PDB file of C-alpha atoms in Angstrom:
ATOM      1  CA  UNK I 766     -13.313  26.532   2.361  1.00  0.00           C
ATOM      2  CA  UNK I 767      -9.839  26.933   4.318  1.00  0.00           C
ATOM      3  CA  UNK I 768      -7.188  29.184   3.117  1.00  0.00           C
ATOM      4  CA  UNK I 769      -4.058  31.250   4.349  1.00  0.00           C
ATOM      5  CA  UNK I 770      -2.829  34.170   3.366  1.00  0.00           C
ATOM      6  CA  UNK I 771       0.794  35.078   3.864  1.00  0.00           C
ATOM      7  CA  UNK I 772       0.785  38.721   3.003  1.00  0.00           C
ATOM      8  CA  UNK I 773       4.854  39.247   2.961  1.00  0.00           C
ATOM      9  CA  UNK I 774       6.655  38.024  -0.251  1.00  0.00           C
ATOM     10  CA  UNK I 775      10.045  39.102   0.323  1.00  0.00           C
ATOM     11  CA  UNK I 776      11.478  39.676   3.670  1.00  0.00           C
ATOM     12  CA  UNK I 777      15.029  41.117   4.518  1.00  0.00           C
ATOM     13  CA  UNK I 778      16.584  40.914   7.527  1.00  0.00           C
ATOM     14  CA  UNK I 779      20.367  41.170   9.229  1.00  0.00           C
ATOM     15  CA  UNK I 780      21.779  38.329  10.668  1.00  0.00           C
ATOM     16  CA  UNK I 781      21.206  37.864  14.504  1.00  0.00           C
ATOM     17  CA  UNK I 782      18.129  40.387  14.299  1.00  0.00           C
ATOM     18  CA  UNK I 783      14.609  38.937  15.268  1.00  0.00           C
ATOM     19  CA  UNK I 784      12.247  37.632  13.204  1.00  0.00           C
ATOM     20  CA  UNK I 785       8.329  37.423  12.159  1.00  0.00           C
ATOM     21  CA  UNK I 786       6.931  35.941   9.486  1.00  0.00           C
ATOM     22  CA  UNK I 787       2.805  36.877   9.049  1.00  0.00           C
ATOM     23  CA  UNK I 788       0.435  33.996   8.949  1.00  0.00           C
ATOM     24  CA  UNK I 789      -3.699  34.496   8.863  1.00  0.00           C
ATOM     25  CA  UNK I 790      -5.779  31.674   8.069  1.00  0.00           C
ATOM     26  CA  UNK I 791      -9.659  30.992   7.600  1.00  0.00           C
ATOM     27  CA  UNK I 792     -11.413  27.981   8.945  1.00  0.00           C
ATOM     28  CA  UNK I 793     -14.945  27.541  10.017  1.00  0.00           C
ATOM     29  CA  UNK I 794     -13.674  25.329  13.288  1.00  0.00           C
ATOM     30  CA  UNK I 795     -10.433  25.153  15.424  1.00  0.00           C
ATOM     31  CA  UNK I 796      -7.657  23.774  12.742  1.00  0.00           C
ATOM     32  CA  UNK I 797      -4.152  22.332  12.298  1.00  0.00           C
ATOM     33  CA  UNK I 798      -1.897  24.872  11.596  1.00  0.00           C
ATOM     34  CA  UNK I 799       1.680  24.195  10.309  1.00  0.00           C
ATOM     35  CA  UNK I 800       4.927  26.024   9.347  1.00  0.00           C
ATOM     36  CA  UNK I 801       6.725  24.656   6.653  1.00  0.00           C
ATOM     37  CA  UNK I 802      10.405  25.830   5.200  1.00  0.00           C
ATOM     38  CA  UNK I 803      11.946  25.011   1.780  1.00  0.00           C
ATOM     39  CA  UNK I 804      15.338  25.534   0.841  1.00  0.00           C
ATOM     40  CA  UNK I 805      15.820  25.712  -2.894  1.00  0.00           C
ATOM     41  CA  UNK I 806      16.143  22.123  -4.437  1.00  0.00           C
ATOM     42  CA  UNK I 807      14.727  20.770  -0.931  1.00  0.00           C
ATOM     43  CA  UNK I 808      11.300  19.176   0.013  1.00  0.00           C
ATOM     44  CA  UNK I 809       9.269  21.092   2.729  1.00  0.00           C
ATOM     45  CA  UNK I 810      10.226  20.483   5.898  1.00  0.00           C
ATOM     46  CA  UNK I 811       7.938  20.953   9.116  1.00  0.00           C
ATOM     47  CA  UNK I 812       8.950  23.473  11.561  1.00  0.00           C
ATOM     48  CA  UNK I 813       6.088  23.323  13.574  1.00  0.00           C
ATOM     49  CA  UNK I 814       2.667  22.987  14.446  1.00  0.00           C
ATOM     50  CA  UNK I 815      -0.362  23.503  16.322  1.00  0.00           C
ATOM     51  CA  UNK I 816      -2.974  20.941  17.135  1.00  0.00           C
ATOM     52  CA  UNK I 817      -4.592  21.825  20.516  1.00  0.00           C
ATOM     53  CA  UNK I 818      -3.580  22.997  23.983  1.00  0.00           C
ATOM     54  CA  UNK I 819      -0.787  25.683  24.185  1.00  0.00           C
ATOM     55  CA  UNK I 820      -1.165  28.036  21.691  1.00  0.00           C
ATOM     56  CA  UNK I 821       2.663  29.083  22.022  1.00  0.00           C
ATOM     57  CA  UNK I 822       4.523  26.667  20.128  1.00  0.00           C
ATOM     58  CA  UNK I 823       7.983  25.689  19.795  1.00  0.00           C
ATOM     59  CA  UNK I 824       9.621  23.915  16.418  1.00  0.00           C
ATOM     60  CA  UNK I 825      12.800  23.056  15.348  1.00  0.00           C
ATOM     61  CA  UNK I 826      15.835  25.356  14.676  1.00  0.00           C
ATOM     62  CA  UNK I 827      14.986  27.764  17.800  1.00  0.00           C
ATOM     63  CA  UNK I 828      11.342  28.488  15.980  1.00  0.00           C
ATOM     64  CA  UNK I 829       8.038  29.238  17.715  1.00  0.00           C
ATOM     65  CA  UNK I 830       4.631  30.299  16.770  1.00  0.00           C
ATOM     66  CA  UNK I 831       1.780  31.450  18.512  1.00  0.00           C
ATOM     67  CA  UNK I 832      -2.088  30.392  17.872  1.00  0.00           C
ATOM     68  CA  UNK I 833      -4.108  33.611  18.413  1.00  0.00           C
ATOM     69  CA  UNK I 834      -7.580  32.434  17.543  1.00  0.00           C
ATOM     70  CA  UNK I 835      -9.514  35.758  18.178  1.00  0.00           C
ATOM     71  CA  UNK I 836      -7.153  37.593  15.179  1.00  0.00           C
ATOM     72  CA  UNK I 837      -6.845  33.907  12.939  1.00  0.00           C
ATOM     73  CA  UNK I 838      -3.065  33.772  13.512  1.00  0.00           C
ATOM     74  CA  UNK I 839      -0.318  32.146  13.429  1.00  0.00           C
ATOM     75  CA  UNK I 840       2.916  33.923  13.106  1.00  0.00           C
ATOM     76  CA  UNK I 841       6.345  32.539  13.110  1.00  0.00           C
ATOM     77  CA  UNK I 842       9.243  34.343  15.854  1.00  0.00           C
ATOM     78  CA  UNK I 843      12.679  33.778  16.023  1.00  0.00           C
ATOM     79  CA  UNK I 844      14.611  35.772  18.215  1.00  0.00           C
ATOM     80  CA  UNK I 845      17.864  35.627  16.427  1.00  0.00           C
ATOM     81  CA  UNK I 846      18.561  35.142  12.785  1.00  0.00           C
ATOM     82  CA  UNK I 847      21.358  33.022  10.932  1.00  0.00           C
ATOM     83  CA  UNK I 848      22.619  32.938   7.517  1.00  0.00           C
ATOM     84  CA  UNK I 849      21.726  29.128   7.159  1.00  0.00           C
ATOM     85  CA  UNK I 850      17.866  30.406   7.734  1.00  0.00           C
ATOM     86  CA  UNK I 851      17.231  31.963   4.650  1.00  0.00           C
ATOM     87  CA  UNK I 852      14.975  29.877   2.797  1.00  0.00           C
ATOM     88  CA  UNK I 853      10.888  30.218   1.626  1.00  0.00           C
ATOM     89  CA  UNK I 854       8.512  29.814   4.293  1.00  0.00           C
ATOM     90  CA  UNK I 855       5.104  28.660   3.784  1.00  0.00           C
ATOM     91  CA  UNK I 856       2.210  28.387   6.480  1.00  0.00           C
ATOM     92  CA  UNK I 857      -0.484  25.995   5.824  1.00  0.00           C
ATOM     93  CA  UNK I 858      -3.762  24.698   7.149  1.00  0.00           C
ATOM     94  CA  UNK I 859      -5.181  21.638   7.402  1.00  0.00           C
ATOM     95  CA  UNK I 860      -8.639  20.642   7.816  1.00  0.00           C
ATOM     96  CA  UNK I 861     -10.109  18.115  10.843  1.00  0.00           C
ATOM     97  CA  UNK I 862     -11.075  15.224   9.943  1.00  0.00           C
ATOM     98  CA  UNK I 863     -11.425  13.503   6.645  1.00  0.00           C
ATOM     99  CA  UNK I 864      -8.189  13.576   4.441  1.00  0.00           C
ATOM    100  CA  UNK I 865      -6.757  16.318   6.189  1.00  0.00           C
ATOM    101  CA  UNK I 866      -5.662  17.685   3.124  1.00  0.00           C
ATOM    102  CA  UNK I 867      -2.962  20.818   3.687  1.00  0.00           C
ATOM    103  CA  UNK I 868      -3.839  24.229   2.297  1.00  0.00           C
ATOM    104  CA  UNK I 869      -0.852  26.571   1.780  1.00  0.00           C
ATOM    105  CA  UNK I 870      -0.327  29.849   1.690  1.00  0.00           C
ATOM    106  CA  UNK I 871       1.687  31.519  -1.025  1.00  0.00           C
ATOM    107  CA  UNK I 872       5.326  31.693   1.122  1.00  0.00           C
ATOM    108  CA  UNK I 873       7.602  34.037   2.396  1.00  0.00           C
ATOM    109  CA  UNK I 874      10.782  34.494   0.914  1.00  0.00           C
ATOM    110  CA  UNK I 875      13.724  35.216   3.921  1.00  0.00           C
ATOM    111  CA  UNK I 876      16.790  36.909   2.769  1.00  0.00           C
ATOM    112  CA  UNK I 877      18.843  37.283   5.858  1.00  0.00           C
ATOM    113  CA  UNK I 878      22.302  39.740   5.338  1.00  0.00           C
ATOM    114  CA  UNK I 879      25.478  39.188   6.798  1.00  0.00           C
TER     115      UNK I 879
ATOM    116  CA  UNK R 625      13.162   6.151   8.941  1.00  0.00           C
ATOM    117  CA  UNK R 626      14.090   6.579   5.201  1.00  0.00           C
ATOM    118  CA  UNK R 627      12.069   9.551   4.273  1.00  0.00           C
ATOM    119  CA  UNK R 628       9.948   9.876   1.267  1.00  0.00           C
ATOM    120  CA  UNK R 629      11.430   9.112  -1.687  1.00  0.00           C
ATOM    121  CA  UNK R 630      10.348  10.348  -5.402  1.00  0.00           C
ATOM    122  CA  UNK R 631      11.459   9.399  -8.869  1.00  0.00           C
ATOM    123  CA  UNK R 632      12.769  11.160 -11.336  1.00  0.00           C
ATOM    124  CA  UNK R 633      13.661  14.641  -9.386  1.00  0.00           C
ATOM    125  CA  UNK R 634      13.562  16.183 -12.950  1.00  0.00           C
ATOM    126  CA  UNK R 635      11.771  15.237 -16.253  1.00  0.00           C
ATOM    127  CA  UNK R 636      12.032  17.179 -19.228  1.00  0.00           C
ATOM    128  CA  UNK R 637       9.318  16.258 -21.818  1.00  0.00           C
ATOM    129  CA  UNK R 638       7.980  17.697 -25.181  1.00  0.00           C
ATOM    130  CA  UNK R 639       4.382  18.750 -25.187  1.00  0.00           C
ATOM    131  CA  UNK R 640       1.963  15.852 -25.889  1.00  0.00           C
ATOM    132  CA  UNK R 641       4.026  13.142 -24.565  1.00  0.00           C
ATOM    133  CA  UNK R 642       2.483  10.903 -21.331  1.00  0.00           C
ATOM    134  CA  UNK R 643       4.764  11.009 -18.256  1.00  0.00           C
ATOM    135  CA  UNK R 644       4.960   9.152 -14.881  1.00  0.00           C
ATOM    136  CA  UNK R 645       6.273   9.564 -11.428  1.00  0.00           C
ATOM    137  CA  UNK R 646       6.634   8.083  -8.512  1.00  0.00           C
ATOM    138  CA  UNK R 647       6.625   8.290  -5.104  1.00  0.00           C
ATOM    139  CA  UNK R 648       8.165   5.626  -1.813  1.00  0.00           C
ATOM    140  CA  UNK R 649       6.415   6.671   1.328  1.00  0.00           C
ATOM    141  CA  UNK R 650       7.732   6.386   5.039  1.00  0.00           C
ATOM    142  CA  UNK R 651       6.912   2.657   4.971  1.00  0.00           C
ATOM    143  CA  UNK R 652       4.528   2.388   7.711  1.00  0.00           C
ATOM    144  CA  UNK R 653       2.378   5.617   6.353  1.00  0.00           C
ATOM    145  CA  UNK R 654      -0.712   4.479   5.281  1.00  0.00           C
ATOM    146  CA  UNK R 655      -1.940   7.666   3.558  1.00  0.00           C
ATOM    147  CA  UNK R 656      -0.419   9.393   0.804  1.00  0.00           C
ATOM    148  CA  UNK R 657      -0.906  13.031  -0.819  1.00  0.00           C
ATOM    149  CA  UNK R 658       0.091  14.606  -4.058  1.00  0.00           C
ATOM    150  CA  UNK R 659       0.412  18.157  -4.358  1.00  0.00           C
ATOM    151  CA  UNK R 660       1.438  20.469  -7.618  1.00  0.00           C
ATOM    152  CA  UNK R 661       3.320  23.393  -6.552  1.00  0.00           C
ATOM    153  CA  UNK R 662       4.421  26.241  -9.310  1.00  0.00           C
ATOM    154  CA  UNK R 663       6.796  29.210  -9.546  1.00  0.00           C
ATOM    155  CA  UNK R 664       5.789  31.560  -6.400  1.00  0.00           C
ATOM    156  CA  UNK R 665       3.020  30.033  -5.332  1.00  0.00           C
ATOM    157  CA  UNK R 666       2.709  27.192  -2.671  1.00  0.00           C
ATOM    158  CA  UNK R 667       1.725  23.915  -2.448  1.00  0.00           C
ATOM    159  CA  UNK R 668      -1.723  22.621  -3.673  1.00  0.00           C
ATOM    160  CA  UNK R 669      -3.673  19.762  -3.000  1.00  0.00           C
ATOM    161  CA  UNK R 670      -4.239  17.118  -5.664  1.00  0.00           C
ATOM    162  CA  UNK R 671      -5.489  13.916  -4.309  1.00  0.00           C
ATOM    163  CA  UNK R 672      -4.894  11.862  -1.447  1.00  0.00           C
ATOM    164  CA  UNK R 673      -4.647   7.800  -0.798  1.00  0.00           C
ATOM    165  CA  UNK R 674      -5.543   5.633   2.035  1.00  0.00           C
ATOM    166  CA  UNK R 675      -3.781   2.503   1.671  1.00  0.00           C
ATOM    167  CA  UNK R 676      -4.756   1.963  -1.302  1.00  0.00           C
ATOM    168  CA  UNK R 677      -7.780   3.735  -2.281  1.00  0.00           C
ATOM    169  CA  UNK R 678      -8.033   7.140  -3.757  1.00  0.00           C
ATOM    170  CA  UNK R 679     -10.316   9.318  -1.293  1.00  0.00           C
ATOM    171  CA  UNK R 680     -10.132  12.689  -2.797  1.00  0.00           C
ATOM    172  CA  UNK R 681      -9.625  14.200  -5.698  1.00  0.00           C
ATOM    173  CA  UNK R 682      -8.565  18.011  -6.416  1.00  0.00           C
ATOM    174  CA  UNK R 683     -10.759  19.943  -9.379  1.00  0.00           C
ATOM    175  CA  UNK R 684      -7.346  20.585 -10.385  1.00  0.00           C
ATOM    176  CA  UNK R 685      -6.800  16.975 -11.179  1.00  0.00           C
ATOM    177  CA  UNK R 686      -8.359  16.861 -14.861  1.00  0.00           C
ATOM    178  CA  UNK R 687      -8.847  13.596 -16.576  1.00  0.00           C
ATOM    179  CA  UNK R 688      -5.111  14.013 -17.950  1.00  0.00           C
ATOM    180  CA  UNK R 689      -4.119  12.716 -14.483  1.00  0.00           C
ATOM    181  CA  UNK R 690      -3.983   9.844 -13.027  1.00  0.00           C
ATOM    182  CA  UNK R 691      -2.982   8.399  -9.679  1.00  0.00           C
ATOM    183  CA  UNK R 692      -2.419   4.635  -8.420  1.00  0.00           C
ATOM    184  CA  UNK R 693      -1.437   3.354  -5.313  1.00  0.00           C
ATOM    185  CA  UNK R 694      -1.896  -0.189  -6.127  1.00  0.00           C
ATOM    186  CA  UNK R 695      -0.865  -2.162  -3.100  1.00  0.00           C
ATOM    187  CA  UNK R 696      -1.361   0.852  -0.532  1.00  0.00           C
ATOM    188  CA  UNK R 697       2.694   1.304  -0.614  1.00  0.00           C
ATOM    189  CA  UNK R 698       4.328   3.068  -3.379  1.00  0.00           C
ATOM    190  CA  UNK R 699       2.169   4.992  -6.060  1.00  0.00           C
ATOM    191  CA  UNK R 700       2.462   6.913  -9.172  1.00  0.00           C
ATOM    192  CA  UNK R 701       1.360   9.814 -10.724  1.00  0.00           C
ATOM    193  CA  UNK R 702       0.950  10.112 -14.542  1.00  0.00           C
ATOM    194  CA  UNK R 703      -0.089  13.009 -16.477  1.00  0.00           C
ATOM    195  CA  UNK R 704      -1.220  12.104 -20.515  1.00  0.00           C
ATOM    196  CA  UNK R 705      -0.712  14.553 -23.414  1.00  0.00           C
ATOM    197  CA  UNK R 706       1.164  16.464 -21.156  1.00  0.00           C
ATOM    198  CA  UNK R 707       0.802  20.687 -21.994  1.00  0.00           C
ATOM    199  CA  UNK R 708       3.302  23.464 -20.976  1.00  0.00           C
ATOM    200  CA  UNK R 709       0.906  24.610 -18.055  1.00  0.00           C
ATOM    201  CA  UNK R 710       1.630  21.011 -16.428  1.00  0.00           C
ATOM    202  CA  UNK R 711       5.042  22.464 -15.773  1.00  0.00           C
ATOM    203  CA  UNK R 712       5.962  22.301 -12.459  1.00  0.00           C
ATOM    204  CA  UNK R 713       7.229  20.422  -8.983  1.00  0.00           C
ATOM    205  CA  UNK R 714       5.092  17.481  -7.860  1.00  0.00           C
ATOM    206  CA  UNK R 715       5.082  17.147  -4.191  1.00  0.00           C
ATOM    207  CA  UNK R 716       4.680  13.306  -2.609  1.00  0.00           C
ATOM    208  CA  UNK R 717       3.574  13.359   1.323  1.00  0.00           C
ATOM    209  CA  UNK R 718       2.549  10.782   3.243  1.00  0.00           C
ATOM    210  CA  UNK R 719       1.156  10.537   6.887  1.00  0.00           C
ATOM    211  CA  UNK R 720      -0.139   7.966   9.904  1.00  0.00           C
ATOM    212  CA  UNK R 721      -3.853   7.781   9.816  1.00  0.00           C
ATOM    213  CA  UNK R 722      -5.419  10.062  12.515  1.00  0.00           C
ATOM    214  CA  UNK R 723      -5.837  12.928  13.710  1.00  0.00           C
ATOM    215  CA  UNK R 724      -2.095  14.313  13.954  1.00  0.00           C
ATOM    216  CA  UNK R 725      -1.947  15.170  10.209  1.00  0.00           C
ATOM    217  CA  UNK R 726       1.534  15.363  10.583  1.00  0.00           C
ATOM    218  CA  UNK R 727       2.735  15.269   6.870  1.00  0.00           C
ATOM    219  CA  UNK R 728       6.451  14.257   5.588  1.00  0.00           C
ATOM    220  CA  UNK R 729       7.305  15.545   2.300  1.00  0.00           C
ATOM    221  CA  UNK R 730       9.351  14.293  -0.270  1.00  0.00           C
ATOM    222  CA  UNK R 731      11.978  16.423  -2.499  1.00  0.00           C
ATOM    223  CA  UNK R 732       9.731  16.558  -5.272  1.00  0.00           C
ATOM    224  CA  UNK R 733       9.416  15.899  -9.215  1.00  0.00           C
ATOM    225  CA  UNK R 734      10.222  19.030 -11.455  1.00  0.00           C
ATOM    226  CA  UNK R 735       8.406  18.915 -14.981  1.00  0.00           C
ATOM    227  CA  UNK R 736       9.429  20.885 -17.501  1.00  0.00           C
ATOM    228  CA  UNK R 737       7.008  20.263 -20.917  1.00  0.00           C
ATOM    229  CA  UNK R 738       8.496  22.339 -23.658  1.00  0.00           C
TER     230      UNK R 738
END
């Protein structure tokens, strides 16, 4: 069975400092992996993802991600924080073939200080 | 490109009662997902639709729930005798068929059952 683990609740950081949110996933075979971010009252919205090919990724909002199969990774960079990033961040799998059903991870909360 | 659309975005309910959602997908999606997601946890999978038939089925979908998509566009989600542990946001996706997965979310039903 797939799953991800996220293994940072609550992350602080100052405005305009970098950024990595921790992403490890387990799947028997090579699989989709997404970042998702909610803002409170919002739906998810998809930052990125990662089918094939180049495993460094780029996403909306000056996100990337990179793919690092031999650790089962997919973290999320970005080199400058701003206020309007604070949100919950959740990385999720999903499965090849059949319904493709999405497994999430638990989320990371970003607090980001002015 | 309206987005996915869901109805109510809140229901309050008293224990026992039946209640129903519902969910407008990107029009030409032809699958559909419902997910559950609770307080500090993420997303999880509770069935999926292609057009209009129900492919999977979550263990976490007792026989309480119920799920239609009867003409493969909109569908609904209805939970009977509703209990306080059904509280929570129910997440509407939908998706192209293939192998991008690429999954749009809607903004979600919050349940309250006091």
């Amino acid at each position: 069975a797939q799953s991800v683990t996220q293994p940072d609740i609550h992350i602080t950081v100052s405005e305009g400092a970098s950024l990595e949110l921790r992403c490890n996933y387990s799947y028997g075979a090579t699989p989709y992996l997404f970042w998702y971010v909610q803002s409170p009252g919002q739906g998810l919205q998809l930052l990125l993802k990662y089918f094939s090919g180049d495993t460094l990724v780029q996403g909306i909002k000056g996100f990337e991600a990179e793919f690092k199969r031999s650790q089962s990774s997919f973290n999320l960079r970005k080199p400058s924080v701003h206020w309007s990033d604070a949100a919950e961040y959740f990385c999720a799998v999903g499965a090849r073939g059949g319904g493709n059903k999405l497994t999430f991870g638990t989320g990371t909360q970003l607090k980001v200080e002015l | 490109d309206t987005g996915v659309s869901q109805d109510p975005r809140h229901k309050i309910t008293k224990r026992g009662q039946n209640v129903t959602f519902r969910c407008d997908p990107i029009s030409e999606h032809n699958r559909l997902y419902w997910y559950r997601q609770t307080l500090g946890q993420g997303p999880e999978f509770l069935t999926y639709f292609q057009n209009e038939a129900q492919l999977e089925k979550s263990r976490l979908l007792s026989d309480r729930f119920s799920a239609e998509r009867p003409k493969g566009s909109f569908s609904t989600l209805e939970i009977q005798r509703t209990e306080q542990g059904d509280s929570a946001m129910y997440l509407c996706a939908s998706s192209l068929d293939g192998t991008s997965n690429k999954q749009y979310f809607g903004p979600g039903t919050r349940l309250t059952v006091t």
